[in-house]
N, CA, C and O atoms as a Maestro MAE file, in Angstrom:
{
 s_m_m2io_version
 :::
 2.0.0
}

f_m_ct {
 s_m_title
 :::
 protein
 m_atom[192] {
  # First column is atom index #
  i_m_mmod_type
  r_m_x_coord
  r_m_y_coord
  r_m_z_coord
  i_m_residue_number
  s_m_chain_name
  s_m_pdb_residue_name
  s_m_pdb_atom_name
  i_m_atomic_number
  :::
  1 25 0.756 -1.312 -0.052 1 A "MET " " N  " 7
  2 3 0.204 -0.024 -0.197 1 A "MET " " CA " 6
  3 2 0.811 1.363 0.171 1 A "MET " " C  " 6
  4 15 0.169 2.410 0.099 1 A "MET " " O  " 8
  5 25 1.999 1.279 0.537 2 A "LEU " " N  " 7
  6 3 2.840 2.366 0.556 2 A "LEU " " CA " 6
  7 2 3.541 2.524 -0.620 2 A "LEU " " C  " 6
  8 15 3.915 1.564 -1.294 2 A "LEU " " O  " 8
  9 25 3.800 4.019 -0.993 3 A "PRO " " N  " 7
  10 3 4.468 4.007 -2.241 3 A "PRO " " CA " 6
  11 2 6.116 3.425 -2.139 3 A "PRO " " C  " 6
  12 15 6.765 3.512 -1.096 3 A "PRO " " O  " 8
  13 25 6.603 2.879 -3.291 4 A "GLU " " N  " 7
  14 3 7.676 2.166 -3.269 4 A "GLU " " CA " 6
  15 2 8.735 3.620 -2.892 4 A "GLU " " C  " 6
  16 15 9.648 3.197 -2.183 4 A "GLU " " O  " 8
  17 25 8.844 4.619 -3.049 5 A "GLU " " N  " 7
  18 3 9.901 5.567 -2.735 5 A "GLU " " CA " 6
  19 2 9.756 5.671 -0.956 5 A "GLU " " C  " 6
  20 15 10.726 6.065 -0.309 5 A "GLU " " O  " 8
  21 25 8.782 5.378 -0.439 6 A "THR " " N  " 7
  22 3 8.773 5.384 1.046 6 A "THR " " CA " 6
  23 2 9.198 4.018 1.549 6 A "THR " " C  " 6
  24 15 9.929 3.903 2.533 6 A "THR " " O  " 8
  25 25 8.715 2.945 0.836 7 A "LYS " " N  " 7
  26 3 9.380 1.514 1.415 7 A "LYS " " CA " 6
  27 2 10.914 1.630 1.364 7 A "LYS " " C  " 6
  28 15 11.623 1.119 2.231 7 A "LYS " " O  " 8
  29 25 11.369 2.272 0.389 8 A "GLU " " N  " 7
  30 3 12.743 2.150 0.063 8 A "GLU " " CA " 6
  31 2 13.629 3.242 0.679 8 A "GLU " " C  " 6
  32 15 14.852 3.196 0.549 8 A "GLU " " O  " 8
  33 25 12.941 4.332 1.424 9 A "ASP " " N  " 7
  34 3 13.351 5.292 2.031 9 A "ASP " " CA " 6
  35 2 14.138 4.740 3.524 9 A "ASP " " C  " 6
  36 15 13.447 4.154 4.357 9 A "ASP " " O  " 8
  37 25 15.518 4.962 3.763 10 A "LYS " " N  " 7
  38 3 16.269 4.485 4.880 10 A "LYS " " CA " 6
  39 2 15.800 5.316 6.056 10 A "LYS " " C  " 6
  40 15 15.814 4.858 7.199 10 A "LYS " " O  " 8
  41 25 15.424 6.428 5.795 11 A "SER " " N  " 7
  42 3 14.757 7.000 7.127 11 A "SER " " CA " 6
  43 2 13.629 6.437 7.582 11 A "SER " " C  " 6
  44 15 13.518 6.581 8.800 11 A "SER " " O  " 8
  45 25 12.647 5.784 7.019 12 A "PHE " " N  " 7
  46 3 11.659 5.155 7.607 12 A "PHE " " CA " 6
  47 2 11.907 3.649 7.810 12 A "PHE " " C  " 6
  48 15 11.335 2.967 8.660 12 A "PHE " " O  " 8
  49 25 12.807 3.218 6.949 13 A "TYR " " N  " 7
  50 3 12.913 1.692 6.952 13 A "TYR " " CA " 6
  51 2 14.330 1.504 7.075 13 A "TYR " " C  " 6
  52 15 14.843 1.105 6.029 13 A "TYR " " O  " 8
  53 25 15.300 1.709 8.259 14 A "PRO " " N  " 7
  54 3 16.643 1.721 8.062 14 A "PRO " " CA " 6
  55 2 17.072 0.067 8.187 14 A "PRO " " C  " 6
  56 15 16.339 -0.735 8.766 14 A "PRO " " O  " 8
  57 25 18.080 -0.234 7.696 15 A "ASP " " N  " 7
  58 3 18.642 -1.525 7.540 15 A "ASP " " CA " 6
  59 2 19.156 -1.891 8.688 15 A "ASP " " C  " 6
  60 15 19.647 -1.035 9.423 15 A "ASP " " O  " 8
  61 25 19.136 -3.318 9.069 16 A "ALA " " N  " 7
  62 3 19.670 -3.949 10.326 16 A "ALA " " CA " 6
  63 2 20.971 -3.361 10.434 16 A "ALA " " C  " 6
  64 15 21.031 -2.993 11.607 16 A "ALA " " O  " 8
  65 25 21.970 -3.088 9.902 17 A "ASP " " N  " 7
  66 3 23.011 -2.557 10.280 17 A "ASP " " CA " 6
  67 2 23.188 -0.997 11.019 17 A "ASP " " C  " 6
  68 15 23.940 -0.566 11.892 17 A "ASP " " O  " 8
  69 25 22.241 -0.481 10.305 18 A "THR " " N  " 7
  70 3 21.831 0.786 10.874 18 A "THR " " CA " 6
  71 2 21.167 0.903 12.421 18 A "THR " " C  " 6
  72 15 21.457 1.693 13.320 18 A "THR " " O  " 8
  73 25 20.260 -0.081 12.395 19 A "MET " " N  " 7
  74 3 19.523 -0.235 13.657 19 A "MET " " CA " 6
  75 2 20.321 -0.843 15.024 19 A "MET " " C  " 6
  76 15 19.910 -0.783 16.183 19 A "MET " " O  " 8
  77 25 21.494 -1.403 14.575 20 A "LYS " " N  " 7
  78 3 22.289 -1.691 15.565 20 A "LYS " " CA " 6
  79 2 22.805 -0.363 16.209 20 A "LYS " " C  " 6
  80 15 22.972 -0.377 17.428 20 A "LYS " " O  " 8
  81 25 23.089 0.846 15.478 21 A "HIS " " N  " 7
  82 3 23.887 1.761 16.100 21 A "HIS " " CA " 6
  83 2 22.669 3.021 16.488 21 A "HIS " " C  " 6
  84 15 22.996 4.162 16.813 21 A "HIS " " O  " 8
  85 25 21.316 2.575 16.383 22 A "LEU " " N  " 7
  86 3 20.530 3.703 16.695 22 A "LEU " " CA " 6
  87 2 20.518 4.091 18.547 22 A "LEU " " C  " 6
  88 15 20.829 3.326 19.460 22 A "LEU " " O  " 8
  89 25 20.134 5.263 18.622 23 A "GLU " " N  " 7
  90 3 19.828 5.294 20.022 23 A "GLU " " CA " 6
  91 2 18.417 5.433 20.355 23 A "GLU " " C  " 6
  92 15 17.627 6.167 19.762 23 A "GLU " " O  " 8
  93 25 18.121 4.586 21.464 24 A "VAL " " N  " 7
  94 3 16.622 4.573 21.811 24 A "VAL " " CA " 6
  95 2 16.306 5.140 23.433 24 A "VAL " " C  " 6
  96 15 16.956 4.945 24.461 24 A "VAL " " O  " 8
  97 25 15.444 5.669 23.280 25 A "TYR " " N  " 7
  98 3 15.109 6.586 24.705 25 A "TYR " " CA " 6
  99 2 14.304 5.541 25.561 25 A "TYR " " C  " 6
  100 15 13.418 4.907 24.989 25 A "TYR " " O  " 8
  101 25 14.514 5.354 26.678 26 A "GLU " " N  " 7
  102 3 13.729 4.594 27.772 26 A "GLU " " CA " 6
  103 2 12.283 5.305 27.971 26 A "GLU " " C  " 6
  104 15 12.099 6.373 27.387 26 A "GLU " " O  " 8
  105 25 11.425 4.847 28.638 27 A "LYS " " N  " 7
  106 3 10.280 5.706 29.168 27 A "LYS " " CA " 6
  107 2 10.657 6.653 30.183 27 A "LYS " " C  " 6
  108 15 11.221 6.322 31.225 27 A "LYS " " O  " 8
  109 25 10.368 7.745 29.900 28 A "PHE " " N  " 7
  110 3 10.606 8.614 31.183 28 A "PHE " " CA " 6
  111 2 9.582 8.608 32.247 28 A "PHE " " C  " 6
  112 15 8.411 8.390 31.936 28 A "PHE " " O  " 8
  113 25 9.895 8.813 33.400 29 A "ASP " " N  " 7
  114 3 8.692 8.844 34.432 29 A "ASP " " CA " 6
  115 2 8.012 10.420 34.285 29 A "ASP " " C  " 6
  116 15 8.459 11.226 33.469 29 A "ASP " " O  " 8
  117 25 7.074 10.674 35.032 30 A "HIS " " N  " 7
  118 3 6.185 11.740 34.721 30 A "HIS " " CA " 6
  119 2 7.116 12.956 34.752 30 A "HIS " " C  " 6
  120 15 7.114 13.775 33.833 30 A "HIS " " O  " 8
  121 25 7.912 13.059 35.824 31 A "LYS " " N  " 7
  122 3 8.707 14.218 36.280 31 A "LYS " " CA " 6
  123 2 9.448 14.642 34.962 31 A "LYS " " C  " 6
  124 15 9.262 15.767 34.498 31 A "LYS " " O  " 8
  125 25 10.316 13.709 34.342 32 A "TRP " " N  " 7
  126 3 11.223 13.964 33.039 32 A "TRP " " CA " 6
  127 2 10.177 14.075 31.898 32 A "TRP " " C  " 6
  128 15 10.511 14.841 30.994 32 A "TRP " " O  " 8
  129 25 9.161 13.553 31.785 33 A "THR " " N  " 7
  130 3 8.389 13.842 30.534 33 A "THR " " CA " 6
  131 2 7.921 15.138 30.499 33 A "THR " " C  " 6
  132 15 7.825 15.662 29.390 33 A "THR " " O  " 8
  133 25 7.538 15.912 31.709 34 A "GLY " " N  " 7
  134 3 6.917 17.075 31.777 34 A "GLY " " CA " 6
  135 2 8.094 18.257 31.631 34 A "GLY " " C  " 6
  136 15 7.947 19.394 31.182 34 A "GLY " " O  " 8
  137 25 9.366 17.597 32.179 35 A "ILE " " N  " 7
  138 3 10.282 18.858 31.907 35 A "ILE " " CA " 6
  139 2 10.642 18.746 30.167 35 A "ILE " " C  " 6
  140 15 10.749 19.716 29.417 35 A "ILE " " O  " 8
  141 25 10.777 17.426 29.816 36 A "TYR " " N  " 7
  142 3 11.086 17.450 28.333 36 A "TYR " " CA " 6
  143 2 9.843 18.168 27.508 36 A "TYR " " C  " 6
  144 15 10.227 18.876 26.577 36 A "TYR " " O  " 8
  145 25 8.763 18.111 27.659 37 A "SER " " N  " 7
  146 3 7.676 18.804 27.108 37 A "SER " " CA " 6
  147 2 7.821 20.071 27.170 37 A "SER " " C  " 6
  148 15 7.611 20.758 26.171 37 A "SER " " O  " 8
  149 25 8.240 20.662 28.455 38 A "ASP " " N  " 7
  150 3 8.235 22.015 28.819 38 A "ASP " " CA " 6
  151 2 9.433 22.792 27.759 38 A "ASP " " C  " 6
  152 15 9.167 23.717 26.992 38 A "ASP " " O  " 8
  153 25 10.433 22.326 27.891 39 A "LEU " " N  " 7
  154 3 11.771 22.504 26.977 39 A "LEU " " CA " 6
  155 2 11.348 22.473 25.450 39 A "LEU " " C  " 6
  156 15 11.726 23.375 24.703 39 A "LEU " " O  " 8
  157 25 10.598 21.479 25.011 40 A "PHE " " N  " 7
  158 3 10.401 21.087 23.714 40 A "PHE " " CA " 6
  159 2 9.456 22.347 23.261 40 A "PHE " " C  " 6
  160 15 9.710 22.914 22.198 40 A "PHE " " O  " 8
  161 25 8.447 22.745 24.016 41 A "LEU " " N  " 7
  162 3 7.541 23.816 23.749 41 A "LEU " " CA " 6
  163 2 8.267 25.027 23.609 41 A "LEU " " C  " 6
  164 15 8.034 25.758 22.646 41 A "LEU " " O  " 8
  165 25 9.196 25.350 24.532 42 A "GLN " " N  " 7
  166 3 9.972 26.660 24.440 42 A "GLN " " CA " 6
  167 2 10.773 26.618 23.284 42 A "GLN " " C  " 6
  168 15 10.855 27.692 22.689 42 A "GLN " " O  " 8
  169 25 11.488 25.505 22.726 43 A "PHE " " N  " 7
  170 3 12.340 25.576 21.622 43 A "PHE " " CA " 6
  171 2 11.310 25.977 20.537 43 A "PHE " " C  " 6
  172 15 11.477 26.980 19.843 43 A "PHE " " O  " 8
  173 25 10.244 25.163 20.416 44 A "LYS " " N  " 7
  174 3 9.364 25.417 19.416 44 A "LYS " " CA " 6
  175 2 8.924 26.916 19.161 44 A "LYS " " C  " 6
  176 15 8.971 27.545 18.103 44 A "LYS " " O  " 8
  177 25 8.498 27.310 20.368 45 A "MET " " N  " 7
  178 3 7.835 28.605 20.374 45 A "MET " " CA " 6
  179 2 8.745 29.857 20.111 45 A "MET " " C  " 6
  180 15 8.439 30.781 19.357 45 A "MET " " O  " 8
  181 25 9.715 29.776 20.717 46 A "TYR " " N  " 7
  182 3 10.735 30.797 20.836 46 A "TYR " " CA " 6
  183 2 11.903 30.949 19.927 46 A "TYR " " C  " 6
  184 15 12.625 31.945 19.882 46 A "TYR " " O  " 8
  185 25 12.027 29.847 19.190 47 A "ARG " " N  " 7
  186 3 13.212 30.112 18.315 47 A "ARG " " CA " 6
  187 2 13.042 30.845 17.068 47 A "ARG " " C  " 6
  188 15 11.986 30.914 16.439 47 A "ARG " " O  " 8
  189 25 14.182 31.403 16.743 48 A "LYS " " N  " 7
  190 3 14.117 32.277 15.457 48 A "LYS " " CA " 6
  191 2 14.551 31.762 14.360 48 A "LYS " " C  " 6
  192 15 14.520 32.415 13.317 48 A "LYS " " O  " 8
  :::
 }
 m_bond[191] {
  # First column is bond index #
  i_m_from
  i_m_to
  i_m_order
  :::
  1 1 2 1
  2 2 3 1
  3 3 4 2
  4 3 5 1
  5 5 6 1
  6 6 7 1
  7 7 8 2
  8 7 9 1
  9 9 10 1
  10 10 11 1
  11 11 12 2
  12 11 13 1
  13 13 14 1
  14 14 15 1
  15 15 16 2
  16 15 17 1
  17 17 18 1
  18 18 19 1
  19 19 20 2
  20 19 21 1
  21 21 22 1
  22 22 23 1
  23 23 24 2
  24 23 25 1
  25 25 26 1
  26 26 27 1
  27 27 28 2
  28 27 29 1
  29 29 30 1
  30 30 31 1
  31 31 32 2
  32 31 33 1
  33 33 34 1
  34 34 35 1
  35 35 36 2
  36 35 37 1
  37 37 38 1
  38 38 39 1
  39 39 40 2
  40 39 41 1
  41 41 42 1
  42 42 43 1
  43 43 44 2
  44 43 45 1
  45 45 46 1
  46 46 47 1
  47 47 48 2
  48 47 49 1
  49 49 50 1
  50 50 51 1
  51 51 52 2
  52 51 53 1
  53 53 54 1
  54 54 55 1
  55 55 56 2
  56 55 57 1
  57 57 58 1
  58 58 59 1
  59 59 60 2
  60 59 61 1
  61 61 62 1
  62 62 63 1
  63 63 64 2
  64 63 65 1
  65 65 66 1
  66 66 67 1
  67 67 68 2
  68 67 69 1
  69 69 70 1
  70 70 71 1
  71 71 72 2
  72 71 73 1
  73 73 74 1
  74 74 75 1
  75 75 76 2
  76 75 77 1
  77 77 78 1
  78 78 79 1
  79 79 80 2
  80 79 81 1
  81 81 82 1
  82 82 83 1
  83 83 84 2
  84 83 85 1
  85 85 86 1
  86 86 87 1
  87 87 88 2
  88 87 89 1
  89 89 90 1
  90 90 91 1
  91 91 92 2
  92 91 93 1
  93 93 94 1
  94 94 95 1
  95 95 96 2
  96 95 97 1
  97 97 98 1
  98 98 99 1
  99 99 100 2
  100 99 101 1
  101 101 102 1
  102 102 103 1
  103 103 104 2
  104 103 105 1
  105 105 106 1
  106 106 107 1
  107 107 108 2
  108 107 109 1
  109 109 110 1
  110 110 111 1
  111 111 112 2
  112 111 113 1
  113 113 114 1
  114 114 115 1
  115 115 116 2
  116 115 117 1
  117 117 118 1
  118 118 119 1
  119 119 120 2
  120 119 121 1
  121 121 122 1
  122 122 123 1
  123 123 124 2
  124 123 125 1
  125 125 126 1
  126 126 127 1
  127 127 128 2
  128 127 129 1
  129 129 130 1
  130 130 131 1
  131 131 132 2
  132 131 133 1
  133 133 134 1
  134 134 135 1
  135 135 136 2
  136 135 137 1
  137 137 138 1
  138 138 139 1
  139 139 140 2
  140 139 141 1
  141 141 142 1
  142 142 143 1
  143 143 144 2
  144 143 145 1
  145 145 146 1
  146 146 147 1
  147 147 148 2
  148 147 149 1
  149 149 150 1
  150 150 151 1
  151 151 152 2
  152 151 153 1
  153 153 154 1
  154 154 155 1
  155 155 156 2
  156 155 157 1
  157 157 158 1
  158 158 159 1
  159 159 160 2
  160 159 161 1
  161 161 162 1
  162 162 163 1
  163 163 164 2
  164 163 165 1
  165 165 166 1
  166 166 167 1
  167 167 168 2
  168 167 169 1
  169 169 170 1
  170 170 171 1
  171 171 172 2
  172 171 173 1
  173 173 174 1
  174 174 175 1
  175 175 176 2
  176 175 177 1
  177 177 178 1
  178 178 179 1
  179 179 180 2
  180 179 181 1
  181 181 182 1
  182 182 183 1
  183 183 184 2
  184 183 185 1
  185 185 186 1
  186 186 187 1
  187 187 188 2
  188 187 189 1
  189 189 190 1
  190 190 191 1
  191 191 192 2
  :::
 }
}
């Protein structure tokens, strides 16, 4: 169903070698999720 260009796009579907080197964030607790969300919103709202 997906277009061929999407299926072949490595940013959507990285190969196994790339997957070995990716960083994965573990689930944050509520405190850190709130801090992250606040900082992300500040970045999005106030960047020039």
